[in-house]
Short mmCIF file of C-alpha atoms and ligand atoms in Angstrom, two decimals:
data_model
loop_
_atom_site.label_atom_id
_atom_site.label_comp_id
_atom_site.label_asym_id
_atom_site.label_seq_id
_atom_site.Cartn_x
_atom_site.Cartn_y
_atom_site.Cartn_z
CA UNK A 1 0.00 0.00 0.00
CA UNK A 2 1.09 3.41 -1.00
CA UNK A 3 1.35 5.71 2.02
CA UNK A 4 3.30 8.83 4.13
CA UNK A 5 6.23 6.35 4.36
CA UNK A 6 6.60 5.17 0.79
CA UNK A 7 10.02 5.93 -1.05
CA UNK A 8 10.14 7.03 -4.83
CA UNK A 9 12.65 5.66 -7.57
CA UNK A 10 12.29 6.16 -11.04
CA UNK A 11 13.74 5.83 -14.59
CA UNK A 12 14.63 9.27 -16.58
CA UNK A 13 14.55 9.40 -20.28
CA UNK A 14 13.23 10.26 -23.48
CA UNK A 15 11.43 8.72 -24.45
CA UNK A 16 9.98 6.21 -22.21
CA UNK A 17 7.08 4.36 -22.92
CA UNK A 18 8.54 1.07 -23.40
CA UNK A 19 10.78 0.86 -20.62
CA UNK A 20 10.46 -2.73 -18.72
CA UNK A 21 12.87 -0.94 -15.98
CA UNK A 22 8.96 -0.29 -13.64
CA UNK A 23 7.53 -3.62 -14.11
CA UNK A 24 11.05 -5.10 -13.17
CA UNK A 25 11.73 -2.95 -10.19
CA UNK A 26 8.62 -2.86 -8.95
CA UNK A 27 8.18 -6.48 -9.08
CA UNK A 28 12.01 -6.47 -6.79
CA UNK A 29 10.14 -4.39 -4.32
CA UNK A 30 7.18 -6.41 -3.75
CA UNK A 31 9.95 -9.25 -3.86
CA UNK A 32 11.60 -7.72 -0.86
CA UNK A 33 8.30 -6.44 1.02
CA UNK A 34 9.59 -3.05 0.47
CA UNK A 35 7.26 -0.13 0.82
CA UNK A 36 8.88 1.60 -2.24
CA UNK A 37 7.28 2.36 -6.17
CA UNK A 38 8.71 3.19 -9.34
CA UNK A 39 7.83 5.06 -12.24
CA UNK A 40 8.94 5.80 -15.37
CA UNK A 41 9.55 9.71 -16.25
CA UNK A 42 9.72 11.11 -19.90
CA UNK A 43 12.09 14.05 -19.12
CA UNK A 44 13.37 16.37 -22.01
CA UNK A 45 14.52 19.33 -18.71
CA UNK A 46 16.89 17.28 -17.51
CA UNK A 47 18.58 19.72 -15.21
CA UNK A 48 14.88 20.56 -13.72
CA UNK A 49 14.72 16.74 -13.57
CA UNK A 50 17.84 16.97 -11.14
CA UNK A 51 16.43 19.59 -8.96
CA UNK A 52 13.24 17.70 -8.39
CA UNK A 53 14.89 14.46 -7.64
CA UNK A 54 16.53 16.55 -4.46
CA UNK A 55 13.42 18.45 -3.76
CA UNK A 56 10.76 15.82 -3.65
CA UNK A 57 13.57 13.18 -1.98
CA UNK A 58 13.48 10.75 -4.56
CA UNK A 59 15.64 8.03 -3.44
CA UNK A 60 17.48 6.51 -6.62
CA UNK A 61 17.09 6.80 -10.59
CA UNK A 62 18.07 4.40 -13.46
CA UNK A 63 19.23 7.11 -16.75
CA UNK A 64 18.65 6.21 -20.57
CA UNK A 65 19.36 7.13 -23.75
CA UNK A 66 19.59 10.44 -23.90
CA UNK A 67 20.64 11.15 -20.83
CA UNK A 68 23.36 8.80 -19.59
CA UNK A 69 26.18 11.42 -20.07
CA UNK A 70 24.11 14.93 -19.80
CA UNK A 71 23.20 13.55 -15.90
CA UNK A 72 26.91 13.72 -14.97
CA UNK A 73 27.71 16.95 -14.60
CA UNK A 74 24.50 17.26 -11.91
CA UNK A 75 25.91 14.85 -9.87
CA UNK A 76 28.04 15.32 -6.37
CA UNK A 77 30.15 12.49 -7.00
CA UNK A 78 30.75 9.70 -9.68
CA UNK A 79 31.89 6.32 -9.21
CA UNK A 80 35.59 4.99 -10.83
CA UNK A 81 34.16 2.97 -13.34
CA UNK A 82 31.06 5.30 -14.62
CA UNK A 83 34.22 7.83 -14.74
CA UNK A 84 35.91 5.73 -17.22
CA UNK A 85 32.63 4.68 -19.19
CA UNK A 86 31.71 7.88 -19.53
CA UNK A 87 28.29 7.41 -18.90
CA UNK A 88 25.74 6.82 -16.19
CA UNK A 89 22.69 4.65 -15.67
CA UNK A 90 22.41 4.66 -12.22
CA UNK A 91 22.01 7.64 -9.34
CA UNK A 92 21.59 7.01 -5.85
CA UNK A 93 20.36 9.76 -3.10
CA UNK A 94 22.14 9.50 0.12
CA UNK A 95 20.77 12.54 2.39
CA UNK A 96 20.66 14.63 -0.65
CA UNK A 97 23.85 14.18 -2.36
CA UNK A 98 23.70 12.27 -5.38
CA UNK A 99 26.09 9.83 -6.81
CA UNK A 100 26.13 8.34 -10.05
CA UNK A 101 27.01 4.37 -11.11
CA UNK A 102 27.48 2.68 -14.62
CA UNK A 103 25.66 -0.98 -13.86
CA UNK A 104 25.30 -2.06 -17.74
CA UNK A 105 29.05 -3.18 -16.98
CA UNK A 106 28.63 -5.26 -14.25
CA UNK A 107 25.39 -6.61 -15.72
CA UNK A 108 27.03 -7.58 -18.48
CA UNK A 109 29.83 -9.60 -16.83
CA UNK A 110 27.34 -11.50 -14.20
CA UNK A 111 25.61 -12.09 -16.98
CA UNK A 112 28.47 -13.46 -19.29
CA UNK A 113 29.94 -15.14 -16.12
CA UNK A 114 27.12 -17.36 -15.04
CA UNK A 115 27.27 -19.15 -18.41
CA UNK A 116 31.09 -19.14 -19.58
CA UNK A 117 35.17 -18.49 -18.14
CA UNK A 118 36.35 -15.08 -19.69
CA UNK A 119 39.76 -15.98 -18.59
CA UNK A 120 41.70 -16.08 -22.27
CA UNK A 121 38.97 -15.27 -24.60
CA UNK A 122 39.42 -13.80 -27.70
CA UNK A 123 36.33 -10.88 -27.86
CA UNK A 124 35.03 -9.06 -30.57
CA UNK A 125 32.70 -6.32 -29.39
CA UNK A 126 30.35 -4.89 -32.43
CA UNK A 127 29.40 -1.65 -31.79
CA UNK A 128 31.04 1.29 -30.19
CA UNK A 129 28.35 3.34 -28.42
CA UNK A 130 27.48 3.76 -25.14
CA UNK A 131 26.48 0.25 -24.35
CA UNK A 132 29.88 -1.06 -25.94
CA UNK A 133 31.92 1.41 -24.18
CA UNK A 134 30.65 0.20 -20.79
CA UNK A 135 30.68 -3.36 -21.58
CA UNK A 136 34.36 -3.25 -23.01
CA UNK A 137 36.17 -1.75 -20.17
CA UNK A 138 34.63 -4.34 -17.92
CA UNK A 139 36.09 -7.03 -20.03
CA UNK A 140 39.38 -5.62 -20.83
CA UNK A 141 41.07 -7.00 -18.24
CA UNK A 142 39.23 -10.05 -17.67
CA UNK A 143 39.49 -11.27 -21.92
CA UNK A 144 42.65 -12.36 -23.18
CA UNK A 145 42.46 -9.84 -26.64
CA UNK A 146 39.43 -7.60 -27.38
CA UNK A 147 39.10 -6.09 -30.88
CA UNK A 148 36.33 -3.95 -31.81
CA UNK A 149 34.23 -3.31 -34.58
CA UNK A 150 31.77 -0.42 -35.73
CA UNK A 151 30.21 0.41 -38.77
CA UNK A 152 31.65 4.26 -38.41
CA UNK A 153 35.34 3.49 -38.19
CA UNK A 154 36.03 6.97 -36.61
CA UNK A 155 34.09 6.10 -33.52
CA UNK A 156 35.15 2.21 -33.30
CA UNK A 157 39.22 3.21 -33.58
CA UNK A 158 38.52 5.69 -30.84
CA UNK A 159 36.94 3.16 -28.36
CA UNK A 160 39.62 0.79 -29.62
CA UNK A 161 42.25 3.34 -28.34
CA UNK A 162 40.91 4.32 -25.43
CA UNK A 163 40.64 0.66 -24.19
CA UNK A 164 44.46 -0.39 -25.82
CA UNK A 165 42.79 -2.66 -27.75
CA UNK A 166 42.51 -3.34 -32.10
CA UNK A 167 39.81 -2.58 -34.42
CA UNK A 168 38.58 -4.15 -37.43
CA UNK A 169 36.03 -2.53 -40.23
CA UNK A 170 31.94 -4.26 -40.44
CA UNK A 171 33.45 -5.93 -43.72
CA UNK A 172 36.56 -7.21 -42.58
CA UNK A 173 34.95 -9.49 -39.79
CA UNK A 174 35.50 -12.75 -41.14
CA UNK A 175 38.84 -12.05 -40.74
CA UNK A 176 39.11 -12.41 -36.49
CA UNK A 177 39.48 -15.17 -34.95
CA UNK A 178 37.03 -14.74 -32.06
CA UNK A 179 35.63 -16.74 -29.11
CA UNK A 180 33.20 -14.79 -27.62
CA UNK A 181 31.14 -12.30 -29.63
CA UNK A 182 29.03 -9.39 -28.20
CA UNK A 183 26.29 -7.45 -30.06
CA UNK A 184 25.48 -4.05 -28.66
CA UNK A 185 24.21 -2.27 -31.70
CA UNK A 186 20.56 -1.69 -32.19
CA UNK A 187 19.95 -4.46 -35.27
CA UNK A 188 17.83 -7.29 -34.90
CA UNK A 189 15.64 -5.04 -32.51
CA UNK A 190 11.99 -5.11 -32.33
CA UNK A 191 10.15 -4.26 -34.91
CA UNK A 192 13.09 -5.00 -37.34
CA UNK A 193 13.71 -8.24 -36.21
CA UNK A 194 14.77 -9.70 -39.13
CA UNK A 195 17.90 -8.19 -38.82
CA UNK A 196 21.32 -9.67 -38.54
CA UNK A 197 24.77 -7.32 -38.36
CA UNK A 198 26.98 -10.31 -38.81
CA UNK A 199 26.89 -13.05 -41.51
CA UNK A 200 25.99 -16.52 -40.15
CA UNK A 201 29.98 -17.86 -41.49
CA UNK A 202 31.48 -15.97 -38.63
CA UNK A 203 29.87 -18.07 -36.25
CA UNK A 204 31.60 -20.64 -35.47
CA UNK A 205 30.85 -24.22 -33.29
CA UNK A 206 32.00 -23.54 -29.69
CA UNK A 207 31.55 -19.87 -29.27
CA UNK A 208 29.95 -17.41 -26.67
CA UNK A 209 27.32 -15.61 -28.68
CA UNK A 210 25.70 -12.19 -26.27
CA UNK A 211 23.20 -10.01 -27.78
CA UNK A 212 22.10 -6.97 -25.53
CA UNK A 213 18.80 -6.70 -27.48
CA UNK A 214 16.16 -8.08 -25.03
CA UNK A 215 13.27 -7.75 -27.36
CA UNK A 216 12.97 -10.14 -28.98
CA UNK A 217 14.36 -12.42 -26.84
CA UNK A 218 16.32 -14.57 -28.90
CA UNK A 219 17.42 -11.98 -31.83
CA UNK A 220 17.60 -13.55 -35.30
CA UNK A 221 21.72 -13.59 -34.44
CA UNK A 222 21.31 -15.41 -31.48
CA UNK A 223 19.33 -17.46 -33.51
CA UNK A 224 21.58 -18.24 -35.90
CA UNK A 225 23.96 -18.67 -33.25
CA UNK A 226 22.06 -21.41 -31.42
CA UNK A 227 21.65 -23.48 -34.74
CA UNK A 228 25.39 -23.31 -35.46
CA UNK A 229 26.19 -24.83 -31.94
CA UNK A 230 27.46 -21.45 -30.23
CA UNK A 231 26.78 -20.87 -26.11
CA UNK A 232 24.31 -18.21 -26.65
CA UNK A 233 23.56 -15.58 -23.84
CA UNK A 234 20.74 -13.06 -24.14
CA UNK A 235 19.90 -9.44 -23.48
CA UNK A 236 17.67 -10.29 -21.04
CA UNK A 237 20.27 -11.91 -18.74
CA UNK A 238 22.44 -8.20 -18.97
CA UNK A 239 19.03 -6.31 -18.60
CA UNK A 240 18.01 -7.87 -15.75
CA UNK A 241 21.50 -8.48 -13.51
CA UNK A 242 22.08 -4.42 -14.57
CA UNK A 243 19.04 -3.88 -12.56
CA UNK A 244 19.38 -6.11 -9.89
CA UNK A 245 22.47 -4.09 -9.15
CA UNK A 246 21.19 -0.75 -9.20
CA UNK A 247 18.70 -2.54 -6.70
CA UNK A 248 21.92 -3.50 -4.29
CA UNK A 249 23.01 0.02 -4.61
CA UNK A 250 19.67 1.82 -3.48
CA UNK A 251 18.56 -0.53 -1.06
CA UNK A 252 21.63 -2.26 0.28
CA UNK A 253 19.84 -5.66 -0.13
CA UNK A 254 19.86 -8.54 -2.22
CA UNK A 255 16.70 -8.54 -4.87
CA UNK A 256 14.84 -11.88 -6.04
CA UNK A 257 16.19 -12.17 -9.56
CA UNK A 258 13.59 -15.32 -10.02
CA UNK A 259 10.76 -12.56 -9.38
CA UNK A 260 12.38 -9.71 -11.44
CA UNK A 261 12.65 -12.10 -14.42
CA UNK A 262 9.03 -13.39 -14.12
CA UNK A 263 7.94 -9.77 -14.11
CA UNK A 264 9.55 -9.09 -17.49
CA UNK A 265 8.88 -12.24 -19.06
CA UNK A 266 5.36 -11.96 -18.54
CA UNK A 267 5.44 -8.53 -20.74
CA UNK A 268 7.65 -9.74 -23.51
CA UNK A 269 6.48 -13.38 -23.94
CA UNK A 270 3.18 -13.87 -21.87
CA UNK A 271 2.36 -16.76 -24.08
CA UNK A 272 5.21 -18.57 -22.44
CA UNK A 273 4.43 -18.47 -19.00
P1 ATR B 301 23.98 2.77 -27.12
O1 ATR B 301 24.33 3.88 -26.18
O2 ATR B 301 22.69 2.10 -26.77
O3 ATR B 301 25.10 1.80 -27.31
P2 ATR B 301 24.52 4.38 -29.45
O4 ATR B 301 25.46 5.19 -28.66
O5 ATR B 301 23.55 5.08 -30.34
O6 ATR B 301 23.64 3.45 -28.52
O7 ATR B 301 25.36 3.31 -30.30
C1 ATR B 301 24.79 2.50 -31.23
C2 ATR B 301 25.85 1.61 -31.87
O8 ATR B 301 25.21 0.82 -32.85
C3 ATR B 301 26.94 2.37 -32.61
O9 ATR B 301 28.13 1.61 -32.59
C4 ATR B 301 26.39 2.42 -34.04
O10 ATR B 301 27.37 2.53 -35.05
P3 ATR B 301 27.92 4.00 -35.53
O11 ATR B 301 28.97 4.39 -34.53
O12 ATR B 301 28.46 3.74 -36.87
O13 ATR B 301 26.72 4.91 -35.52
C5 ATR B 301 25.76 1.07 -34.14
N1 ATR B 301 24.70 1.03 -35.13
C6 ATR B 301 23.51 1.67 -35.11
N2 ATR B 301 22.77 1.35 -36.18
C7 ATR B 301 23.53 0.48 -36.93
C8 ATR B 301 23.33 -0.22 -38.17
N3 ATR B 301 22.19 -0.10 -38.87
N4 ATR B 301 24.33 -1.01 -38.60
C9 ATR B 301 25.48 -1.17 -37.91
N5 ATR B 301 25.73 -0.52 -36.74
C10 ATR B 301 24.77 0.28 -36.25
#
């Protein structure tokens, strides 16, 4: 029951109709027996945004596109790794001073971790935008090579640099050798899902396959990947562990990841329950 006690989190962005961040956070709540709500908030003002989030006490926020870098500079303090990212998706309140976290990288890794060993893997990261960024430096030093690849090579060589790491050009991909691929652009997405970014001969018997798209839930690569005999990991895994660490940071407890993935399953395949 909503009452004079309840605490508000929320996600900022623009737009946000089809965020699953409430129905997943929400469900974590209830999970927990927490007297806490959140909503989603289509913000274009973000530095208004900012000045409400102190005023009315709202306790955390998750940040999306286009906000994840514009929230920095109306933060107090920013965490060592959303520092190096460059971007954040996370803010926590304490007592009015906010702090901002990156939590795409850690979801990421838990979710690459509970299904394969990084230790020595060759990985090719396609894409080189936000989502890449964060994901790469939380592999770099757990991979044994990273190479990247983007379809503008201005932006791919510059993550490439930035992380010490090679890059390779959209048509020169059969070319690596890789063991572990990761897909972080926006193809094979909802309602173009009959999109691929990679030809089916790259992907070889044996290999890690991770899309970040989590609708639909198994892209038309991961697909692919599947029927060739790759490990295949999906963007539902990242989506949820991201959030089940923003829920660590604002609450300082452990969420029910069961009831978190129930909640988002029932939106995106409710045929399946
Ligand atoms: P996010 O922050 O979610 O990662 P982004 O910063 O817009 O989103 O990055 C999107 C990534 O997908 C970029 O690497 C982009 O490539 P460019 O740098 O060349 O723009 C890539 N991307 C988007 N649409 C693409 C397409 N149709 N084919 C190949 N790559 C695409």
């Amino acid at each position: 029951m909503i009452d004079q006690q309840t605490v508000l989190y929320g996600v900022v962005g623009w737009p946000i109709g089809h965020s699953l961040s409430p129905v997943m956070h929400n469900a974590a709540f209830a999970a927990a027996g927490l007297n806490a709500v959140y909503l989603a908030f289509a913000v274009r003002d973000l530095a208004g945004c900012m000045a409400g989030v102190q005023a009315l006490g709202i306790r955390g926020l998750s940040v999306t596109v286009p906000h994840k870098s514009a929230v920095i500079p109306h933060l107090d303090d920013l965490d060592e790794r959303a520092r190096e990212i460059g971007a954040v998706n996370t803010v926590v309140n304490r007592d009015g001073r906010l702090t901002g976290y990156n939590t795409d990288a850690a979801g990421a890794l838990q979710a690459l971790e509970e299904r394969i060993s990084l230790a020595g893997k060759r990985c090719l990261i396609l894409g080189a935008g936000g989502a890449a960024r964060a994901i790469a430096f939380a592999l770099r030093d757990k991979v044994g090579a990273l190479t990247v690849a983007n379809r503008s090579p201005a932006r791919g060589r510059a993550l490439a640099q930035a992380l010490g790491c090679s890059f390779i050009s959209l048509d020169e991909l059969h070319r690596v050798q890789a063991d572990l691929l990761i897909q972080t652009t926006p193809v094979g997405m909802a309602p173009d899902d009959g999109a691929c970014p990679v030809s089916e001969q790259i992907l070889k018997e044996g290999m890690a396959v991770m899309d970040i798209i989590y609708n639909p839930l198994e892209t038309k690569l991961l697909a692919m990947a599947r029927s060739r005999g790759c490990v295949t990991i999906t963007g539902l895994s990242m989506f949820i562990h991201q959030g089940a660490e923003q829920f660590r940071l604002w609450t300082g407890g452990e969420p029910s990841v069961q009831a978190m993935t129930r909640a988002v399953l029932e939106v995106l395949a409710p045929e399946e329950r």
